Coordinates of C-alpha atoms in Angstrom, one line a residue:
M1 CA 26.2 42.1 -7.0
H2 CA 23.7 40.2 -5.0
S3 CA 20.1 41.3 -4.2
G4 CA 17.4 39.9 -2.1
L5 CA 14.3 38.3 -3.7
S6 CA 10.9 38.4 -2.1
I7 CA 7.8 36.7 -3.7
W8 CA 4.3 36.6 -2.3
N9 CA 2.1 34.6 -4.6
K10 CA -1.5 33.4 -4.9
S11 CA -0.5 30.0 -3.4
E12 CA -0.4 31.7 0.0
K13 CA 3.2 30.7 0.5
M14 CA 6.1 33.0 1.4
K15 CA 9.3 32.5 -0.5
E16 CA 12.5 34.5 0.4
I17 CA 16.2 34.5 -0.4
G18 CA 18.0 35.2 2.9
Y19 CA 21.7 35.9 3.7
H20 CA 23.1 34.7 6.9
G21 CA 26.4 36.2 7.9
T22 CA 28.6 34.5 10.5
C23 CA 32.3 33.5 11.1
L24 CA 34.4 30.7 9.8
R25 CA 34.4 28.6 12.9
H26 CA 30.7 27.8 12.2
R27 CA 31.2 26.7 8.6
E28 CA 31.8 23.0 9.2
D29 CA 28.7 22.6 11.4
I30 CA 26.5 24.5 9.1
E31 CA 27.6 22.6 6.0
K32 CA 27.1 19.3 7.8
N33 CA 23.8 20.1 9.5
G34 CA 22.4 23.1 7.8
L35 CA 21.2 26.3 9.5
D36 CA 19.3 24.9 12.5
P37 CA 17.3 27.2 14.8
D38 CA 17.5 24.6 17.6
K39 CA 21.3 25.0 17.6
C40 CA 21.3 28.7 18.0
S41 CA 22.6 30.2 21.2
Y42 CA 19.7 31.3 23.4
R43 CA 19.6 35.0 24.0
T44 CA 17.1 37.0 26.1
D45 CA 17.5 40.1 23.9
H46 CA 16.9 38.8 20.4
W47 CA 15.1 41.3 18.3
L48 CA 12.5 38.9 16.9
G49 CA 12.8 36.1 19.4
Q50 CA 14.8 32.9 19.1
G51 CA 15.9 31.6 15.7
V52 CA 18.2 31.9 12.8
Y53 CA 18.5 35.4 11.5
F54 CA 18.8 36.5 7.8
F55 CA 19.1 39.7 6.0
D56 CA 17.4 40.2 2.7
D57 CA 20.4 42.4 1.7
Y58 CA 23.7 40.8 0.8
E59 CA 25.7 43.9 1.8
K60 CA 24.3 43.9 5.3
A61 CA 25.1 40.2 5.7
L62 CA 28.7 41.0 4.6
W63 CA 28.9 43.7 7.2
W64 CA 27.6 41.4 9.9
A65 CA 30.0 38.6 8.9
S66 CA 32.9 41.0 9.2
T67 CA 31.6 42.1 12.7
I68 CA 31.3 38.5 13.9
S69 CA 34.7 37.7 12.6
L70 CA 36.3 40.5 14.5
Q71 CA 34.5 39.3 17.7
N72 CA 36.1 35.9 17.1
K73 CA 39.8 36.9 16.7
S74 CA 39.4 37.8 13.1
C75 CA 38.9 34.2 12.0
G76 CA 37.2 35.2 8.8
G77 CA 33.6 36.0 7.8
I78 CA 31.3 33.8 5.7
I79 CA 27.9 34.2 4.2
F80 CA 25.3 31.4 3.5
E81 CA 22.5 32.0 1.1
A82 CA 19.3 30.2 1.9
E83 CA 15.8 29.6 0.4
I84 CA 13.2 30.3 3.0
E85 CA 9.6 29.0 2.5
A86 CA 6.6 29.0 4.8
S87 CA 2.8 29.1 4.4
D88 CA 1.4 32.6 5.1
K89 CA -0.3 31.3 8.2
E90 CA 3.1 30.5 9.7
V91 CA 4.5 34.0 9.0
L92 CA 4.3 37.2 11.0
D93 CA 5.2 40.1 8.8
L94 CA 5.5 43.1 11.0
D95 CA 5.9 45.4 8.0
D96 CA 2.2 44.6 7.2
N97 CA 0.0 46.9 9.3
K98 CA -2.8 44.4 9.7
Q99 CA -0.5 41.7 10.9
L100 CA 1.3 44.1 13.2
D101 CA -2.1 45.2 14.6
C102 CA -3.1 41.5 15.3
F103 CA 0.2 41.0 17.1
M104 CA -0.4 44.1 19.2
T105 CA -4.0 42.9 20.1
E106 CA -2.7 39.5 21.1
T107 CA 0.2 40.9 23.1
L108 CA -2.0 43.4 25.0
Q109 CA -4.4 40.5 25.8
T110 CA -1.4 38.4 27.0
L111 CA -0.3 41.2 29.3
Q112 CA -3.8 41.5 30.8
E113 CA -3.8 37.7 31.4
I114 CA -0.5 37.9 33.2
K115 CA -1.7 40.7 35.3
E116 CA -4.8 38.8 36.3
Q117 CA -2.9 35.6 37.1
C118 CA -0.1 37.2 39.1
S119 CA -2.2 38.8 41.8
G120 CA -0.8 42.3 41.2
Q121 CA 2.9 41.1 41.1
M122 CA 4.0 41.4 37.5
P123 CA 7.1 39.5 36.3
I124 CA 10.1 41.9 36.0
F125 CA 11.7 42.2 32.6
D126 CA 13.7 45.1 31.1
D127 CA 12.4 46.4 27.8
G128 CA 15.0 44.6 25.6
K129 CA 14.2 41.2 27.2
M130 CA 10.5 41.7 27.2
R131 CA 10.6 42.1 23.4
A132 CA 11.9 38.6 22.9
V133 CA 9.4 37.2 25.3
F134 CA 6.5 38.8 23.4
F135 CA 7.6 37.3 20.1
D136 CA 8.5 33.8 21.4
Y137 CA 5.2 33.5 23.2
Y138 CA 3.3 34.7 20.1
K139 CA 5.1 32.1 18.0
I140 CA 3.9 29.4 20.4
R141 CA 0.3 30.6 20.6
K142 CA -0.1 31.2 16.8
G143 CA 2.1 28.5 15.3
I144 CA 4.5 31.1 13.8
S145 CA 7.7 29.8 12.2
V146 CA 9.0 33.0 10.5
I147 CA 8.9 36.6 11.7
I148 CA 9.9 39.5 9.4
G149 CA 10.6 43.0 10.6
T150 CA 12.2 46.2 9.4
F151 CA 14.2 48.1 12.1
Q152 CA 15.1 51.7 11.9
K153 CA 18.5 53.0 13.0
T154 CA 19.9 56.5 13.3
C155 CA 23.5 55.0 12.9
A156 CA 24.7 51.7 11.6
G157 CA 28.1 50.0 11.1
Y158 CA 27.5 49.6 7.3
T159 CA 27.0 53.4 6.6
C160 CA 29.6 56.1 6.1
K161 CA 32.0 56.6 9.0
R162 CA 31.4 59.8 10.9
S163 CA 32.9 61.5 13.9
P164 CA 31.1 61.4 17.3
A165 CA 29.9 65.0 16.7
E166 CA 28.6 64.2 13.2
R167 CA 26.8 61.1 14.6
E168 CA 25.1 63.2 17.3
N169 CA 24.0 65.7 14.7
Q170 CA 22.8 62.9 12.4
Q171 CA 20.7 61.5 15.1
K172 CA 19.1 64.9 15.7
I173 CA 18.4 65.4 12.0
M174 CA 16.8 62.0 11.6
D175 CA 14.6 62.6 14.7
I176 CA 13.5 65.8 13.1
I177 CA 12.7 64.4 9.6
G178 CA 11.4 61.1 10.9
I179 CA 13.4 59.0 8.5
K180 CA 16.1 56.5 9.5
F181 CA 18.2 53.7 8.0
K182 CA 16.1 50.7 7.4
E183 CA 17.2 47.1 8.2
R184 CA 14.9 44.3 7.2
Q185 CA 15.6 41.0 9.0
I186 CA 14.0 37.5 8.8
C187 CA 14.0 35.3 11.9
V188 CA 13.3 31.6 11.2
S189 CA 12.5 29.4 14.2
Q190 CA 11.7 26.1 12.4
K191 CA 14.4 24.3 10.4
E192 CA 11.8 22.9 7.9
C193 CA 11.4 26.4 6.5
I194 CA 15.0 26.6 5.4
K195 CA 14.9 24.7 2.2
S196 CA 18.5 25.1 1.1
T197 CA 21.8 26.4 2.4
K198 CA 24.7 27.4 0.2
L199 CA 28.0 29.1 1.1
I200 CA 28.4 32.1 -1.2
Y201 CA 31.2 34.1 0.5
N202 CA 34.3 33.1 2.4
E203 CA 36.6 36.0 3.4
Q204 CA 39.7 33.8 3.4
E205 CA 39.1 32.6 -0.1
E206 CA 38.6 36.1 -1.6
V207 CA 41.3 37.3 -4.0
I208 CA 42.8 40.6 -3.0

């Protein structure tokens, strides 16, 4: 059994063990060059902006590796374990209310600046793409290398399988009780913060 490790110490340095799930066709490049944020495919809807994504939970990385494998003709899922380190000033932890509040203050100010500079014609983004813009811009302005955030889901691929009717009722119940499945992710945008990369799971090498 694998478990994530998170350490926040007096040296003002964040240290995490992260699990990156992907498919076998990326193995050779990762083992040769490491996990490199600059080589990640650019997407306009990344949850925490551009970068390499890690789970702090091995089981969720296993689910994601299986998902990516299926999307690539079932080539096989793999998981890399990495040590992630960064000074606290390079980290935005959205699970910390004070840091989240600072991010919101900065983002509201950014929106006001855009409004003032665009003469009433605001750029058009849908909500999913605007999220990535906010985070990427904040990284640039504040020198952020790592963003941590816990997302909440009413349904997820790694939970028990349920019928469409059960999923609909589950969503209603979770909305009522205000509690949902939690999924903590770590987005690293600077390669220097990834101190080691080790292959710890290869679907094709597992003994059935």
